[in-house]
Amino acid sequence: MLQTHAHIDHAGLLPKLVKAGFEGRIHATEGTRDLLTFMLPDSGYIQEMEVEKLNRRKARHGKSKVEPIYTQADAERTLEAFNIVAYERWIDVGHGVRARYWNAGHILGSASIEVEIQRGTDPATSPLRLLFSGDIGPDNKLFHPDPDAPKGFDYIICESTYGGRLRARKTPDERRKELAGEIGKALENDRILLIPVFAVERTQELITDILTLQEAGEIPTVPIFLDSPLAIRVTRVFEKHARNLEELSERPSLLGNPNIRPTESVEQSKAINRVGGGAIIMAASGMCDAGRIRHHLKKWLWQRNATVLFAGYQVPGTLGRLLVDGVKSVKIHGQEIKVQATIRALDIYSGHADGAELVEWVQEREPVSRAIFLVHGEEESAMLLKAALVEHGLDGERILIPALDDEVELLGEKQLPVFRDVERRLPLDAPIKQDWHNDLAQFSFDVREVFEQAADDKARAKLIRRLRRALDND
Ligand SMILES: [Zn+2]
Ligand SMILES: [Zn+2]
């Protein structure tokens, strides 16, 4: 198993694989392994907790229990299968296959992986050469040099997450200036600033920029509470790797800074409640759908002297997205809370290359003799990336967007890969179904809008009666 990086959409099912009997090695960089040392057991723990909650509900309705996909113990067992690989050095993975890892500039430890497969038994025959992009970072990213990899492949498998998006290019100074503007406004008159954070990379990027701004005297030197046990542990991994991370080599300790207050225990976390103002509180999760941020939101959302600053993409259906979209009130822990705090969103931190940067990355890998597969993106993003590559002179016939369950012959003599006949889990034209949670969140949002815009309370009472009737008839 060749692992590109630690993000849970790439590594989250490794414990399921091990639980199902996989006995091979998982090859990964040291950074990836170190991050997963906390992320996989955390993910196992969350699943155990969620399943326990679900089973209690099921028991009440006399329904049979379900099992977690994997447990914390399965995740810990998975960590033993890791083999650490260095960047830019070939490793033999057996059966005539060797691999080499390249910096992908996406998150700590992330890699694009070059793979060579021996054809036949004659060692004089040139091997089949492939490159898996993994997730590719943007240029000018904090901590990492721009993505790198060699040239000349038979096949490239390239991500297309933001294939259809173009972002304004910002220098590190411009980025920090924008952040300083937001923080300065948020902290005026001793107000409070909440930042919902993702534990990996975004937390460390924000802390680094905030400390730099504080030291330069560009924002008030208020305490910064880091209220997330996972984010604290992940920050320690960044400190361990500081010498290899651009902005951290001169600032090896983030948690040791006197302005940073890591709050690991529940008591420490609760003590933050006594802070009246003049502070920054960073807490997980980044989209506010779980974690300690919900406690802080409950305390501060209805207060006008608070600002909530989002620094990452908010998926539709999450509490974070509802807030960014401007809802007037939300429900947290079963309690209705009026939103009176200022809600702001910053789109200057990204772990992903945009469309133009992906095109550049592919162009730098040319020539590609056989085909390029575009993966890991919504179909629209992949199509737009394909169009952009064609516009830059690549042959559209050789750019393929595979579907779920597709199998292709790569070793054949044909110049283009041959797709096999396969049994599919979903018909090819099946519309992608939205999760019902998203539908419900959208529906509640719409209902609230209708009620707020209703003429008066009499009209609202009538609406309630009509909705009740619809529910009773169901
Ligand atoms: Zn990723
Ligand atoms: Zn990804």
mmCIF file of N, CA and C in Angstrom, residues 87-88 103-106 110 137-148 244-247:
data_model
loop_
_atom_site.group_PDB
_atom_site.id
_atom_site.type_symbol
_atom_site.label_atom_id
_atom_site.label_comp_id
_atom_site.label_asym_id
_atom_site.label_seq_id
_atom_site.Cartn_x
_atom_site.Cartn_y
_atom_site.Cartn_z
ATOM 1 N N TYR A 87 11.733 11.041 1.113
ATOM 2 C CA TYR A 87 11.442 11.656 -0.186
ATOM 3 C C TYR A 87 12.594 11.379 -1.152
ATOM 4 N N GLU A 88 12.243 11.254 -2.428
ATOM 5 C CA GLU A 88 13.212 11.207 -3.534
ATOM 6 C C GLU A 88 14.166 10.021 -3.484
ATOM 7 N N ASN A 103 7.739 15.606 -2.901
ATOM 8 C CA ASN A 103 6.970 16.597 -2.153
ATOM 9 C C ASN A 103 5.775 17.092 -2.976
ATOM 10 N N ALA A 104 4.563 16.991 -2.388
ATOM 11 C CA ALA A 104 3.367 17.456 -3.093
ATOM 12 C C ALA A 104 2.913 18.820 -2.584
ATOM 13 N N GLY A 105 3.566 19.341 -1.529
ATOM 14 C CA GLY A 105 3.274 20.693 -1.045
ATOM 15 C C GLY A 105 1.843 20.894 -0.568
ATOM 16 N N HIS A 106 1.194 19.844 -0.083
ATOM 17 C CA HIS A 106 -0.235 19.903 0.255
ATOM 18 C C HIS A 106 -0.437 19.983 1.771
ATOM 19 N N SER A 110 2.994 15.194 2.835
ATOM 20 C CA SER A 110 2.265 14.795 1.618
ATOM 21 C C SER A 110 3.209 14.499 0.465
ATOM 22 N N GLY A 137 -0.580 20.697 -3.564
ATOM 23 C CA GLY A 137 -0.719 21.980 -2.878
ATOM 24 C C GLY A 137 -0.609 23.156 -3.826
ATOM 25 N N PRO A 138 -1.012 24.345 -3.363
ATOM 26 C CA PRO A 138 -0.875 25.545 -4.194
ATOM 27 C C PRO A 138 0.557 26.068 -4.129
ATOM 28 N N ASP A 139 0.909 26.971 -5.027
ATOM 29 C CA ASP A 139 2.199 27.660 -4.915
ATOM 30 C C ASP A 139 2.117 28.605 -3.717
ATOM 31 N N ASN A 140 3.271 28.975 -3.184
ATOM 32 C CA ASN A 140 3.325 29.935 -2.065
ATOM 33 C C ASN A 140 2.628 29.466 -0.813
ATOM 34 N N LYS A 141 2.537 28.139 -0.609
ATOM 35 C CA LYS A 141 1.851 27.636 0.584
ATOM 36 C C LYS A 141 2.783 27.801 1.775
ATOM 37 N N LEU A 142 2.186 28.097 2.944
ATOM 38 C CA LEU A 142 2.974 28.127 4.172
ATOM 39 C C LEU A 142 3.602 26.751 4.393
ATOM 40 N N PHE A 143 4.772 26.713 4.928
ATOM 41 C CA PHE A 143 5.498 25.508 5.362
ATOM 42 C C PHE A 143 6.162 24.695 4.241
ATOM 43 N N HIS A 144 5.565 24.681 3.018
ATOM 44 C CA HIS A 144 6.072 23.741 2.017
ATOM 45 C C HIS A 144 6.555 24.435 0.754
ATOM 46 N N PRO A 145 7.646 23.881 0.154
ATOM 47 C CA PRO A 145 8.028 24.364 -1.172
ATOM 48 C C PRO A 145 6.946 23.975 -2.180
ATOM 49 N N ASP A 146 6.961 24.602 -3.375
ATOM 50 C CA ASP A 146 5.971 24.247 -4.394
ATOM 51 C C ASP A 146 6.118 22.762 -4.761
ATOM 52 N N PRO A 147 5.014 22.129 -5.210
ATOM 53 C CA PRO A 147 5.050 20.695 -5.518
ATOM 54 C C PRO A 147 6.108 20.352 -6.571
ATOM 55 N N ASP A 148 6.641 19.154 -6.456
ATOM 56 C CA ASP A 148 7.729 18.739 -7.331
ATOM 57 C C ASP A 148 7.512 17.284 -7.760
ATOM 58 N N ASN A 244 12.114 20.848 8.831
ATOM 59 C CA ASN A 244 11.823 20.633 7.406
ATOM 60 C C ASN A 244 10.667 21.491 6.898
ATOM 61 N N LEU A 245 10.148 22.377 7.756
ATOM 62 C CA LEU A 245 8.991 23.176 7.341
ATOM 63 C C LEU A 245 9.401 24.634 7.258
ATOM 64 N N GLU A 246 9.123 25.257 6.105
ATOM 65 C CA GLU A 246 9.716 26.562 5.807
ATOM 66 C C GLU A 246 9.592 27.596 6.924
ATOM 67 N N GLU A 247 8.384 27.995 7.298
ATOM 68 C CA GLU A 247 8.268 29.076 8.286
ATOM 69 C C GLU A 247 8.552 28.605 9.703
#
